[in-house]
Amino acid sequence: NKFNAVRQTYNGYNYDSKFEARVAADLDLQIKAKQIKGYERQFKLEIFAYDCHGTAVRLCNHKVDFCVSHLDNSFELLEAKGLETQAWKKVRKYIEQFWLPEHPDYTYTVTKESKYYLPMKR
């Protein structure tokens, strides 16, 4: 797998990394604790900008790791990142500059591996 990530299956779903699977497990715990309504995996975004004539131009498509539905009916786009590549940094700017302003009920959060998400021992 890319960037030495180890694929992981959790709850019948395949994830690109162990870290992403742990984030899914954490979201499942939040559902059980009634802290969130639910979440969707691999949430697809189509990101557009407008040219000088007002015509929409697609910049890119991107699948966010999770779209979390909160109790207040807001949504959070959640990325589980181990390594930030230049290509992803570009997409992140597009999301923040072009997609989020057109979707005010959404926020965008990037969670990174840290002491809260320690790598699993082999």
PDB file of N, CA and C in Angstrom, residues 4-59:
ATOM      1  N   ASN A   4       3.658   2.926   2.922  1.00  0.00           N
ATOM      2  CA  ASN A   4       3.827   1.871   3.923  1.00  0.00           C
ATOM      3  C   ASN A   4       2.639   1.708   4.860  1.00  0.00           C
ATOM      4  N   ALA A   5       1.483   2.190   4.494  1.00  0.00           N
ATOM      5  CA  ALA A   5       0.281   2.000   5.305  1.00  0.00           C
ATOM      6  C   ALA A   5      -0.151   0.536   5.177  1.00  0.00           C
ATOM      7  N   VAL A   6      -0.631  -0.012   6.276  1.00  0.00           N
ATOM      8  CA  VAL A   6      -1.077  -1.396   6.298  1.00  0.00           C
ATOM      9  C   VAL A   6      -2.592  -1.413   6.267  1.00  0.00           C
ATOM     10  N   ARG A   7      -3.149  -2.036   5.239  1.00  0.00           N
ATOM     11  CA  ARG A   7      -4.618  -2.122   5.130  1.00  0.00           C
ATOM     12  C   ARG A   7      -5.175  -2.863   6.331  1.00  0.00           C
ATOM     13  N   GLN A   8      -6.377  -2.476   6.730  1.00  0.00           N
ATOM     14  CA  GLN A   8      -7.000  -3.066   7.914  1.00  0.00           C
ATOM     15  C   GLN A   8      -8.483  -3.256   7.650  1.00  0.00           C
ATOM     16  N   THR A   9      -9.026  -4.389   8.077  1.00  0.00           N
ATOM     17  CA  THR A   9     -10.459  -4.619   8.011  1.00  0.00           C
ATOM     18  C   THR A   9     -11.021  -4.415   9.406  1.00  0.00           C
ATOM     19  N   TYR A  10     -12.062  -3.613   9.490  1.00  0.00           N
ATOM     20  CA  TYR A  10     -12.744  -3.381  10.764  1.00  0.00           C
ATOM     21  C   TYR A  10     -14.246  -3.425  10.507  1.00  0.00           C
ATOM     22  N   ASN A  11     -14.942  -4.211  11.276  1.00  0.00           N
ATOM     23  CA  ASN A  11     -16.398  -4.279  11.223  1.00  0.00           C
ATOM     24  C   ASN A  11     -16.915  -4.566   9.805  1.00  0.00           C
ATOM     25  N   GLY A  12     -16.146  -5.387   9.069  1.00  0.00           N
ATOM     26  CA  GLY A  12     -16.560  -5.782   7.724  1.00  0.00           C
ATOM     27  C   GLY A  12     -16.184  -4.815   6.619  1.00  0.00           C
ATOM     28  N   TYR A  13     -15.507  -3.726   6.950  1.00  0.00           N
ATOM     29  CA  TYR A  13     -15.104  -2.738   5.947  1.00  0.00           C
ATOM     30  C   TYR A  13     -13.583  -2.700   5.850  1.00  0.00           C
ATOM     31  N   ASN A  14     -13.089  -2.483   4.641  1.00  0.00           N
ATOM     32  CA  ASN A  14     -11.647  -2.361   4.425  1.00  0.00           C
ATOM     33  C   ASN A  14     -11.243  -0.895   4.495  1.00  0.00           C
ATOM     34  N   TYR A  15     -10.165  -0.639   5.200  1.00  0.00           N
ATOM     35  CA  TYR A  15      -9.642   0.719   5.348  1.00  0.00           C
ATOM     36  C   TYR A  15      -8.219   0.759   4.814  1.00  0.00           C
ATOM     37  N   ASP A  16      -7.795   1.936   4.370  1.00  0.00           N
ATOM     38  CA  ASP A  16      -6.474   2.091   3.770  1.00  0.00           C
ATOM     39  C   ASP A  16      -5.340   1.974   4.781  1.00  0.00           C
ATOM     40  N   SER A  17      -5.641   2.135   6.069  1.00  0.00           N
ATOM     41  CA  SER A  17      -4.603   2.056   7.093  1.00  0.00           C
ATOM     42  C   SER A  17      -5.206   1.613   8.423  1.00  0.00           C
ATOM     43  N   LYS A  18      -4.327   1.159   9.308  1.00  0.00           N
ATOM     44  CA  LYS A  18      -4.768   0.792  10.656  1.00  0.00           C
ATOM     45  C   LYS A  18      -5.301   2.022  11.381  1.00  0.00           C
ATOM     46  N   PHE A  19      -4.669   3.149  11.153  1.00  0.00           N
ATOM     47  CA  PHE A  19      -5.099   4.385  11.805  1.00  0.00           C
ATOM     48  C   PHE A  19      -6.527   4.751  11.391  1.00  0.00           C
ATOM     49  N   GLU A  20      -6.819   4.669  10.108  1.00  0.00           N
ATOM     50  CA  GLU A  20      -8.170   4.980   9.619  1.00  0.00           C
ATOM     51  C   GLU A  20      -9.206   4.024  10.231  1.00  0.00           C
ATOM     52  N   ALA A  21      -8.838   2.751  10.371  1.00  0.00           N
ATOM     53  CA  ALA A  21      -9.740   1.781  11.005  1.00  0.00           C
ATOM     54  C   ALA A  21      -9.972   2.128  12.475  1.00  0.00           C
ATOM     55  N   ARG A  22      -8.933   2.598  13.161  1.00  0.00           N
ATOM     56  CA  ARG A  22      -9.099   3.004  14.571  1.00  0.00           C
ATOM     57  C   ARG A  22     -10.002   4.225  14.693  1.00  0.00           C
ATOM     58  N   VAL A  23      -9.905   5.139  13.744  1.00  0.00           N
ATOM     59  CA  VAL A  23     -10.799   6.300  13.755  1.00  0.00           C
ATOM     60  C   VAL A  23     -12.245   5.833  13.572  1.00  0.00           C
ATOM     61  N   ALA A  24     -12.472   4.868  12.683  1.00  0.00           N
ATOM     62  CA  ALA A  24     -13.822   4.317  12.488  1.00  0.00           C
ATOM     63  C   ALA A  24     -14.322   3.669  13.776  1.00  0.00           C
ATOM     64  N   ALA A  25     -13.462   2.932  14.460  1.00  0.00           N
ATOM     65  CA  ALA A  25     -13.848   2.304  15.724  1.00  0.00           C
ATOM     66  C   ALA A  25     -14.214   3.364  16.760  1.00  0.00           C
ATOM     67  N   ASP A  26     -13.467   4.455  16.796  1.00  0.00           N
ATOM     68  CA  ASP A  26     -13.759   5.557  17.716  1.00  0.00           C
ATOM     69  C   ASP A  26     -15.108   6.194  17.372  1.00  0.00           C
ATOM     70  N   LEU A  27     -15.399   6.359  16.092  1.00  0.00           N
ATOM     71  CA  LEU A  27     -16.685   6.920  15.683  1.00  0.00           C
ATOM     72  C   LEU A  27     -17.832   5.992  16.083  1.00  0.00           C
ATOM     73  N   ASP A  28     -17.617   4.681  15.975  1.00  0.00           N
ATOM     74  CA  ASP A  28     -18.645   3.732  16.408  1.00  0.00           C
ATOM     75  C   ASP A  28     -18.917   3.862  17.908  1.00  0.00           C
ATOM     76  N   LEU A  29     -17.864   4.073  18.688  1.00  0.00           N
ATOM     77  CA  LEU A  29     -18.052   4.286  20.130  1.00  0.00           C
ATOM     78  C   LEU A  29     -18.837   5.567  20.402  1.00  0.00           C
ATOM     79  N   GLN A  30     -18.573   6.605  19.615  1.00  0.00           N
ATOM     80  CA  GLN A  30     -19.298   7.860  19.777  1.00  0.00           C
ATOM     81  C   GLN A  30     -20.780   7.696  19.439  1.00  0.00           C
ATOM     82  N   ILE A  31     -21.094   6.842  18.475  1.00  0.00           N
ATOM     83  CA  ILE A  31     -22.499   6.562  18.148  1.00  0.00           C
ATOM     84  C   ILE A  31     -23.163   5.862  19.328  1.00  0.00           C
ATOM     85  N   LYS A  32     -22.497   4.847  19.861  1.00  0.00           N
ATOM     86  CA  LYS A  32     -23.058   4.112  21.001  1.00  0.00           C
ATOM     87  C   LYS A  32     -23.266   5.016  22.214  1.00  0.00           C
ATOM     88  N   ALA A  33     -22.369   5.992  22.395  1.00  0.00           N
ATOM     89  CA  ALA A  33     -22.474   6.933  23.516  1.00  0.00           C
ATOM     90  C   ALA A  33     -23.431   8.078  23.201  1.00  0.00           C
ATOM     91  N   LYS A  34     -24.048   8.028  22.012  1.00  0.00           N
ATOM     92  CA  LYS A  34     -24.988   9.050  21.550  1.00  0.00           C
ATOM     93  C   LYS A  34     -24.359  10.452  21.508  1.00  0.00           C
ATOM     94  N   GLN A  35     -23.076  10.485  21.113  1.00  0.00           N
ATOM     95  CA  GLN A  35     -22.370  11.752  20.939  1.00  0.00           C
ATOM     96  C   GLN A  35     -22.466  12.258  19.503  1.00  0.00           C
ATOM     97  N   ILE A  36     -22.690  11.340  18.562  1.00  0.00           N
ATOM     98  CA  ILE A  36     -22.916  11.684  17.155  1.00  0.00           C
ATOM     99  C   ILE A  36     -24.057  10.819  16.635  1.00  0.00           C
ATOM    100  N   LYS A  37     -24.673  11.261  15.542  1.00  0.00           N
ATOM    101  CA  LYS A  37     -25.750  10.474  14.924  1.00  0.00           C
ATOM    102  C   LYS A  37     -25.196   9.304  14.127  1.00  0.00           C
ATOM    103  N   GLY A  38     -24.143   9.554  13.362  1.00  0.00           N
ATOM    104  CA  GLY A  38     -23.587   8.518  12.510  1.00  0.00           C
ATOM    105  C   GLY A  38     -22.482   9.082  11.638  1.00  0.00           C
ATOM    106  N   TYR A  39     -22.035   8.265  10.696  1.00  0.00           N
ATOM    107  CA  TYR A  39     -20.994   8.708   9.770  1.00  0.00           C
ATOM    108  C   TYR A  39     -21.076   7.912   8.483  1.00  0.00           C
ATOM    109  N   GLU A  40     -20.522   8.496   7.451  1.00  0.00           N
ATOM    110  CA  GLU A  40     -20.445   7.863   6.135  1.00  0.00           C
ATOM    111  C   GLU A  40     -18.972   7.738   5.768  1.00  0.00           C
ATOM    112  N   ARG A  41     -18.591   6.593   5.242  1.00  0.00           N
ATOM    113  CA  ARG A  41     -17.213   6.361   4.809  1.00  0.00           C
ATOM    114  C   ARG A  41     -17.019   6.852   3.374  1.00  0.00           C
ATOM    115  N   GLN A  42     -15.818   7.301   3.071  1.00  0.00           N
ATOM    116  CA  GLN A  42     -15.436   7.679   1.709  1.00  0.00           C
ATOM    117  C   GLN A  42     -16.439   8.639   1.076  1.00  0.00           C
ATOM    118  N   PHE A  43     -16.656   9.758   1.732  1.00  0.00           N
ATOM    119  CA  PHE A  43     -17.606  10.773   1.292  1.00  0.00           C
ATOM    120  C   PHE A  43     -17.014  11.534   0.105  1.00  0.00           C
ATOM    121  N   LYS A  44     -17.709  11.496  -1.027  1.00  0.00           N
ATOM    122  CA  LYS A  44     -17.174  12.078  -2.267  1.00  0.00           C
ATOM    123  C   LYS A  44     -17.480  13.568  -2.371  1.00  0.00           C
ATOM    124  N   LEU A  45     -16.444  14.340  -2.682  1.00  0.00           N
ATOM    125  CA  LEU A  45     -16.583  15.773  -2.933  1.00  0.00           C
ATOM    126  C   LEU A  45     -16.211  16.059  -4.384  1.00  0.00           C
ATOM    127  N   GLU A  46     -16.984  16.919  -5.014  1.00  0.00           N
ATOM    128  CA  GLU A  46     -16.613  17.475  -6.312  1.00  0.00           C
ATOM    129  C   GLU A  46     -16.344  18.949  -6.052  1.00  0.00           C
ATOM    130  N   ILE A  47     -15.133  19.378  -6.340  1.00  0.00           N
ATOM    131  CA  ILE A  47     -14.714  20.732  -6.000  1.00  0.00           C
ATOM    132  C   ILE A  47     -14.626  21.561  -7.271  1.00  0.00           C
ATOM    133  N   PHE A  48     -15.389  22.666  -7.275  1.00  0.00           N
ATOM    134  CA  PHE A  48     -15.464  23.560  -8.427  1.00  0.00           C
ATOM    135  C   PHE A  48     -14.974  24.950  -8.052  1.00  0.00           C
ATOM    136  N   ALA A  49     -14.457  25.644  -9.031  1.00  0.00           N
ATOM    137  CA  ALA A  49     -14.164  27.074  -8.936  1.00  0.00           C
ATOM    138  C   ALA A  49     -14.866  27.712 -10.131  1.00  0.00           C
ATOM    139  N   TYR A  50     -14.876  29.019 -10.183  1.00  0.00           N
ATOM    140  CA  TYR A  50     -15.547  29.716 -11.280  1.00  0.00           C
ATOM    141  C   TYR A  50     -14.545  30.556 -12.045  1.00  0.00           C
ATOM    142  N   ASP A  51     -14.639  30.492 -13.373  1.00  0.00           N
ATOM    143  CA  ASP A  51     -13.738  31.286 -14.201  1.00  0.00           C
ATOM    144  C   ASP A  51     -14.239  32.720 -14.302  1.00  0.00           C
ATOM    145  N   CYS A  52     -13.564  33.544 -15.074  1.00  0.00           N
ATOM    146  CA  CYS A  52     -13.898  34.970 -15.168  1.00  0.00           C
ATOM    147  C   CYS A  52     -15.268  35.211 -15.814  1.00  0.00           C
ATOM    148  N   HIS A  53     -15.839  34.202 -16.458  1.00  0.00           N
ATOM    149  CA  HIS A  53     -17.158  34.317 -17.071  1.00  0.00           C
ATOM    150  C   HIS A  53     -18.264  33.770 -16.180  1.00  0.00           C
ATOM    151  N   GLY A  54     -17.886  33.304 -14.980  1.00  0.00           N
ATOM    152  CA  GLY A  54     -18.871  32.751 -14.057  1.00  0.00           C
ATOM    153  C   GLY A  54     -19.213  31.299 -14.320  1.00  0.00           C
ATOM    154  N   THR A  55     -18.436  30.657 -15.170  1.00  0.00           N
ATOM    155  CA  THR A  55     -18.667  29.257 -15.491  1.00  0.00           C
ATOM    156  C   THR A  55     -17.939  28.371 -14.486  1.00  0.00           C
ATOM    157  N   ALA A  56     -18.655  27.360 -13.975  1.00  0.00           N
ATOM    158  CA  ALA A  56     -18.047  26.428 -13.018  1.00  0.00           C
ATOM    159  C   ALA A  56     -17.009  25.551 -13.720  1.00  0.00           C
ATOM    160  N   VAL A  57     -15.857  25.425 -13.093  1.00  0.00           N
ATOM    161  CA  VAL A  57     -14.775  24.595 -13.610  1.00  0.00           C
ATOM    162  C   VAL A  57     -14.395  23.614 -12.500  1.00  0.00           C
ATOM    163  N   ARG A  58     -14.467  22.316 -12.807  1.00  0.00           N
ATOM    164  CA  ARG A  58     -14.126  21.324 -11.782  1.00  0.00           C
ATOM    165  C   ARG A  58     -12.625  21.310 -11.563  1.00  0.00           C
ATOM    166  N   LEU A  59     -12.233  21.514 -10.303  1.00  0.00           N
ATOM    167  CA  LEU A  59     -10.819  21.462  -9.942  1.00  0.00           C
ATOM    168  C   LEU A  59     -10.376  20.029  -9.681  1.00  0.00           C
TER     169      LEU A  59
END
